[in-house]
Short mmCIF file of C-alpha atoms in Angstrom, two decimals:
data_model
loop_
_atom_site.label_atom_id
_atom_site.label_comp_id
_atom_site.label_asym_id
_atom_site.label_seq_id
_atom_site.Cartn_x
_atom_site.Cartn_y
_atom_site.Cartn_z
CA MET R 1443 -6.92 25.66 -8.22
CA PRO R 1444 -6.89 24.31 -4.62
CA ASN R 1445 -5.08 21.20 -3.60
CA THR R 1446 -8.34 18.77 -3.22
CA LYS R 1447 -6.52 16.00 -2.19
CA PRO R 1448 -7.17 14.71 1.21
CA ARG R 1449 -3.94 15.35 3.70
CA VAL R 1450 -3.69 12.03 5.77
CA ALA R 1451 -1.54 11.54 8.96
CA ILE R 1452 -0.36 8.22 9.49
CA GLN R 1453 2.27 7.06 12.02
CA GLY R 1454 4.90 5.85 10.09
CA ILE R 1455 6.63 6.46 6.75
CA ARG R 1456 5.34 6.34 3.30
CA ALA R 1457 4.83 2.82 2.27
CA SER R 1458 3.86 1.80 5.98
CA PHE R 1459 1.39 -0.42 6.68
CA HIS R 1460 -0.95 2.99 7.86
CA GLU R 1461 -0.22 4.50 4.22
CA GLU R 1462 -1.45 0.84 2.45
CA ALA R 1463 -4.66 1.31 4.97
CA ALA R 1464 -4.87 4.81 3.52
CA PHE R 1465 -4.88 3.83 0.17
CA ARG R 1466 -7.56 1.22 0.72
CA TYR R 1467 -9.66 3.58 2.42
CA PHE R 1468 -9.47 7.03 0.31
CA GLY R 1469 -7.68 5.56 -3.33
CA GLU R 1470 -3.74 6.53 -4.03
CA ASP R 1471 -4.67 10.08 -4.61
CA ILE R 1472 -3.67 11.34 -1.04
CA ASP R 1473 -1.19 13.46 0.46
CA THR R 1474 0.27 11.63 3.41
CA VAL R 1475 1.64 13.36 6.58
CA GLU R 1476 4.29 11.45 8.29
CA CYS R 1477 4.32 11.07 11.97
CA ASN R 1478 6.41 9.85 14.49
CA THR R 1479 4.02 9.01 16.91
CA PHE R 1480 0.04 8.32 17.25
CA LYS R 1481 -0.20 11.54 19.39
CA GLU R 1482 1.32 13.63 16.46
CA THR R 1483 -0.88 12.40 13.87
CA PHE R 1484 -3.73 13.30 16.26
CA GLU R 1485 -1.82 16.78 16.64
CA ALA R 1486 -1.52 17.34 12.91
CA LEU R 1487 -4.88 17.20 12.55
CA LYS R 1488 -5.62 19.77 15.49
CA LYS R 1489 -3.13 22.14 14.25
CA GLY R 1490 -4.87 21.80 10.81
CA GLU R 1491 -1.93 20.14 9.10
CA ALA R 1492 -4.04 17.11 8.24
CA ASP R 1493 -7.33 16.34 7.37
CA TYR R 1494 -7.93 12.74 8.72
CA VAL R 1495 -6.17 10.31 10.78
CA VAL R 1496 -5.51 6.70 10.04
CA MET R 1497 -5.12 4.73 13.26
CA ALA R 1498 -4.44 1.03 13.85
CA ILE R 1499 -6.64 -0.04 16.68
CA GLU R 1500 -6.40 -3.60 17.07
CA ASN R 1501 -4.58 -6.54 15.49
CA SER R 1502 -5.82 -10.36 15.38
CA ILE R 1503 -2.61 -11.43 16.79
CA ALA R 1504 -1.07 -8.88 18.97
CA GLY R 1505 -5.00 -7.43 20.27
CA SER R 1506 -6.11 -3.92 20.77
CA LEU R 1507 -3.72 -0.89 21.08
CA LEU R 1508 -4.72 0.23 24.44
CA PRO R 1509 -2.68 3.93 24.50
CA ASN R 1510 -4.79 4.41 21.18
CA TYR R 1511 -8.18 4.37 23.13
CA THR R 1512 -6.82 6.98 25.20
CA LEU R 1513 -5.96 9.15 22.62
CA LEU R 1514 -9.84 8.86 20.95
CA LEU R 1515 -11.15 10.15 24.26
CA ASN R 1516 -8.44 12.34 24.89
CA TYR R 1517 -8.72 14.54 21.65
CA ASN R 1518 -12.56 13.82 21.10
CA PHE R 1519 -11.65 13.57 16.83
CA PRO R 1520 -15.25 11.44 15.70
CA VAL R 1521 -14.56 8.10 13.97
CA VAL R 1522 -15.90 8.24 10.35
CA GLY R 1523 -14.76 5.01 9.19
CA GLU R 1524 -12.78 2.00 9.41
CA VAL R 1525 -10.74 -0.23 7.13
CA TYR R 1526 -9.66 -3.88 7.72
CA LEU R 1527 -6.12 -5.00 6.09
CA PRO R 1528 -4.76 -8.04 5.93
CA ILE R 1529 -1.13 -8.34 7.33
CA GLN R 1530 1.35 -9.59 4.56
CA LEU R 1531 5.02 -9.56 5.74
CA HIS R 1532 7.70 -10.62 3.12
CA LEU R 1533 11.73 -10.62 3.81
CA MET R 1534 13.29 -7.77 1.32
CA ALA R 1535 16.75 -6.89 0.85
CA LEU R 1536 18.82 -5.06 -1.81
CA PRO R 1537 19.06 -6.33 -5.26
CA GLY R 1538 21.44 -9.04 -5.79
CA VAL R 1539 21.94 -10.05 -2.00
CA LYS R 1540 21.07 -13.60 -1.17
CA PHE R 1541 19.47 -15.35 1.88
CA GLU R 1542 22.54 -17.06 2.66
CA ASP R 1543 24.26 -13.59 3.26
CA VAL R 1544 22.12 -12.48 5.74
CA LYS R 1545 22.81 -12.01 9.52
CA THR R 1546 20.20 -9.53 10.75
CA ALA R 1547 16.72 -8.85 9.96
CA MET R 1548 14.63 -6.17 11.19
CA SER R 1549 11.11 -4.79 11.38
CA HIS R 1550 8.41 -3.04 13.86
CA PRO R 1551 8.13 -5.43 17.40
CA ILE R 1552 5.02 -6.30 16.38
CA ALA R 1553 5.56 -7.36 12.63
CA ILE R 1554 8.57 -9.45 14.33
CA ARG R 1555 6.22 -11.29 16.78
CA GLN R 1556 3.95 -12.23 13.82
CA CYS R 1557 7.10 -14.04 12.08
CA VAL R 1558 8.23 -15.78 15.37
CA ASP R 1559 7.98 -19.54 13.61
CA PHE R 1560 9.93 -18.49 10.18
CA PHE R 1561 13.08 -17.23 12.20
CA GLU R 1562 13.04 -20.52 14.59
CA GLY R 1563 14.22 -21.94 11.67
CA PHE R 1564 17.40 -19.46 11.17
CA PRO R 1565 18.70 -19.06 14.28
CA HIS R 1566 22.01 -17.13 12.93
CA ILE R 1567 19.77 -14.55 11.79
CA LYS R 1568 19.76 -11.63 14.54
CA VAL R 1569 16.44 -9.78 14.72
CA VAL R 1570 16.34 -6.30 15.38
CA GLU R 1571 13.36 -4.34 16.85
CA SER R 1572 12.60 -0.85 15.13
CA ASN R 1573 9.90 1.87 15.39
CA ASP R 1574 8.39 1.08 11.69
CA THR R 1575 8.21 -1.74 8.96
CA ALA R 1576 8.78 0.82 6.07
CA ALA R 1577 11.85 2.55 7.67
CA CYS R 1578 13.49 -0.54 7.66
CA ALA R 1579 13.15 -0.91 4.07
CA LYS R 1580 14.22 2.99 3.40
CA ARG R 1581 17.44 2.63 5.88
CA ILE R 1582 18.46 -0.72 3.97
CA ARG R 1583 18.59 1.31 0.75
CA ASP R 1584 19.89 4.56 2.29
CA GLU R 1585 22.91 2.50 4.00
CA GLN R 1586 22.88 0.01 1.13
CA LEU R 1587 23.34 -2.72 3.68
CA THR R 1588 24.17 -6.22 2.03
CA ASP R 1589 23.69 -8.63 4.76
CA THR R 1590 20.09 -7.14 6.29
CA VAL R 1591 16.75 -8.07 5.51
CA ALA R 1592 13.66 -6.03 6.99
CA ILE R 1593 9.98 -7.30 7.23
CA ALA R 1594 7.36 -5.26 5.24
CA ASN R 1595 5.10 -5.17 2.99
CA THR R 1596 5.11 -4.98 -0.74
CA LEU R 1597 4.67 -1.53 -1.13
CA ALA R 1598 8.08 -0.88 0.84
CA ALA R 1599 9.96 -2.95 -1.06
CA LYS R 1600 8.53 -1.06 -4.32
CA MET R 1601 8.99 2.40 -3.19
CA TYR R 1602 12.91 1.43 -1.54
CA GLY R 1603 14.06 -0.63 -4.62
CA LEU R 1604 14.30 -4.02 -2.67
CA ASP R 1605 13.80 -7.24 -4.00
CA ILE R 1606 11.50 -9.67 -1.86
CA LEU R 1607 13.27 -13.11 -1.01
CA GLU R 1608 10.76 -14.67 0.98
CA ARG R 1609 7.09 -14.01 0.67
CA ARG R 1610 4.59 -13.91 3.45
CA ILE R 1611 6.31 -15.49 6.23
CA GLU R 1612 4.17 -14.46 8.93
CA SER R 1613 3.04 -17.62 10.95
CA ASN R 1614 -0.77 -16.65 10.85
CA LYS R 1615 -1.67 -16.15 7.31
CA LYS R 1616 -5.53 -14.78 8.29
CA ASN R 1617 -3.55 -11.98 10.08
CA PHE R 1618 -5.28 -8.35 9.52
CA THR R 1619 -5.37 -5.14 11.26
CA ARG R 1620 -8.22 -2.51 12.14
CA PHE R 1621 -7.58 1.09 11.35
CA LEU R 1622 -9.91 3.79 12.21
CA ILE R 1623 -10.63 6.84 10.16
CA LEU R 1624 -10.90 10.28 12.41
CA THR R 1625 -11.26 13.63 11.23
CA THR R 1626 -12.34 16.99 12.64
CA HIS R 1627 -16.23 17.85 13.82
CA GLU R 1628 -16.35 20.26 10.63
CA ASN R 1629 -15.08 17.62 8.23
CA ALA R 1630 -17.17 14.75 9.28
CA GLY R 1631 -19.48 14.30 6.31
CA LYS R 1632 -23.45 13.11 6.59
CA VAL R 1633 -23.59 9.16 6.37
CA GLU R 1634 -26.11 6.43 7.36
CA PRO R 1635 -24.22 5.00 9.58
CA ASN R 1636 -24.59 1.15 10.61
CA LYS R 1637 -21.91 0.78 13.31
CA ALA R 1638 -20.83 3.08 16.10
CA SER R 1639 -17.70 3.16 18.96
CA LEU R 1640 -19.07 4.38 22.14
CA CYS R 1641 -16.99 4.90 25.51
CA PHE R 1642 -19.15 5.15 29.23
CA GLN R 1643 -18.54 4.18 32.91
CA VAL R 1644 -21.03 2.34 34.57
CA GLY R 1645 -21.76 2.14 38.59
CA ASN R 1646 -19.69 0.04 40.39
CA GLU R 1647 -22.54 -2.43 41.53
CA VAL R 1648 -23.46 -6.20 40.57
CA GLY R 1649 -25.26 -6.42 36.97
CA ALA R 1650 -24.74 -2.64 36.03
CA LEU R 1651 -22.53 -3.72 32.89
CA ALA R 1652 -25.07 -6.51 32.26
CA LYS R 1653 -28.28 -3.94 32.01
CA VAL R 1654 -26.11 -2.39 29.34
CA LEU R 1655 -25.54 -5.36 27.37
CA ASN R 1656 -28.88 -6.41 28.03
CA ILE R 1657 -30.51 -3.41 26.08
CA LEU R 1658 -28.62 -3.94 23.44
CA ALA R 1659 -29.17 -7.51 22.88
CA GLU R 1660 -33.56 -6.24 23.38
CA GLN R 1661 -32.78 -3.80 20.77
CA ASN R 1662 -31.18 -6.45 18.25
CA VAL R 1663 -27.90 -4.56 18.21
CA ASN R 1664 -24.67 -6.46 17.83
CA MET R 1665 -22.07 -5.78 19.94
CA SER R 1666 -18.86 -6.41 18.24
CA LYS R 1667 -16.23 -5.42 20.71
CA ILE R 1668 -16.16 -4.57 24.32
CA GLN R 1669 -12.68 -3.17 25.60
CA SER R 1670 -12.09 -1.61 29.10
CA MET R 1671 -9.72 0.74 30.32
CA PRO R 1672 -8.80 2.01 34.09
CA VAL R 1673 -9.73 5.22 34.81
CA LEU R 1674 -6.52 6.67 35.39
CA GLY R 1675 -6.25 7.60 39.04
CA LYS R 1676 -9.37 6.31 40.26
CA ARG R 1677 -9.76 2.82 41.74
CA ASN R 1678 -12.36 0.20 40.54
CA GLU R 1679 -13.65 2.68 37.82
CA TYR R 1680 -13.20 1.47 34.45
CA ASN R 1681 -13.80 2.99 30.57
CA PHE R 1682 -15.61 0.82 28.34
CA TYR R 1683 -14.95 0.75 24.81
CA VAL R 1684 -18.02 -0.88 23.01
CA ASP R 1685 -18.51 -1.14 19.10
CA VAL R 1686 -21.99 -1.93 18.00
CA GLU R 1687 -23.76 -2.77 14.48
CA TRP R 1688 -27.17 -2.29 13.98
CA SER R 1689 -29.33 -3.45 10.67
CA GLU R 1690 -32.39 -0.31 11.30
CA GLN R 1691 -31.41 2.78 12.77
CA LYS R 1692 -34.35 2.87 15.32
CA GLN R 1693 -32.81 0.04 16.96
CA TYR R 1694 -29.64 1.79 17.68
CA ASP R 1695 -31.37 5.20 18.48
CA ASN R 1696 -33.61 3.59 21.74
CA ALA R 1697 -31.11 1.31 22.94
CA ILE R 1698 -28.95 4.63 23.48
CA ARG R 1699 -31.50 6.31 24.58
CA GLN R 1700 -32.36 3.77 27.13
CA ILE R 1701 -28.75 2.72 27.87
CA LEU R 1702 -27.95 6.51 29.14
CA LYS R 1703 -29.92 6.06 31.90
CA TYR R 1704 -27.09 3.35 33.08
CA THR R 1705 -24.08 5.00 32.56
CA HIS R 1706 -22.25 7.79 32.85
CA ASN R 1707 -19.55 9.91 30.90
CA PHE R 1708 -20.84 8.44 28.03
CA ASN R 1709 -19.59 9.54 24.74
CA ILE R 1710 -20.24 8.35 21.06
CA LEU R 1711 -16.97 8.45 19.28
CA GLY R 1712 -18.54 8.51 15.87
CA GLU R 1713 -21.12 7.01 13.85
CA TYR R 1714 -20.02 5.30 10.39
CA LYS R 1715 -20.29 2.44 8.13
CA ARG R 1716 -19.24 -0.74 8.51
CA TYR R 1717 -16.16 -1.76 6.88
CA GLU R 1718 -17.05 -3.95 4.24
CA GLU R 1719 -14.62 -6.07 1.80
CA VAL R 1720 -14.39 -5.82 -1.70
CA VAL R 1721 -14.08 -9.05 -3.31
#
């Protein structure tokens, strides 16, 4: 019987926030393809080693992951979904380790940035940056580090057999990351979308971008995000990445038809269903 589990490429290792986001979108019955970098996740999709990519695109504290917008454009794989993941960060250590024994804490730099307030109260703890939250938990287990804690999620504590010493140490409890789901053009199923990610350039003259934004407003299409990125090697030229949402398909269709007159290098990066939190 053929393997029907979706193969999902993530940046990081098992039990990272990327895998947690993949579980939230696909369910837990997936084959996780671990990759060191975001570019490697796209390469895995390109080579047929994965069916999907789950990629972080923005965090409510750290902001947009700008290099990932460039990957979206360069590889041109369609966005077929999104997922928002609440980021809850815990301090974890080997069983039996007491908080007073801890000399070092390690995690991803963005996770560390989200826990600055907590560590201000413990100046003796040395905070060390690493490339992945879950990898820090794994290293503590593999090397049996008795004076070190990792900042990671509950999934990592469970997978690598660590005890949580302090829960929810992030400064902002309303911290979330948005992840995009990408696949190949052949694999993209038909859905009734109500959200799209667009990319385009406008002429360098007064009111050029305003024309596009006015069209969206006139057609009752909501712009939920706009991000500009300089076009490499071209002075005063920018790519605008825009997320739009609508309630009726014809609103979106009309808006796109009109926007095309005022833009160049127009790309629809993906049309998909807006993520709705299941309560």
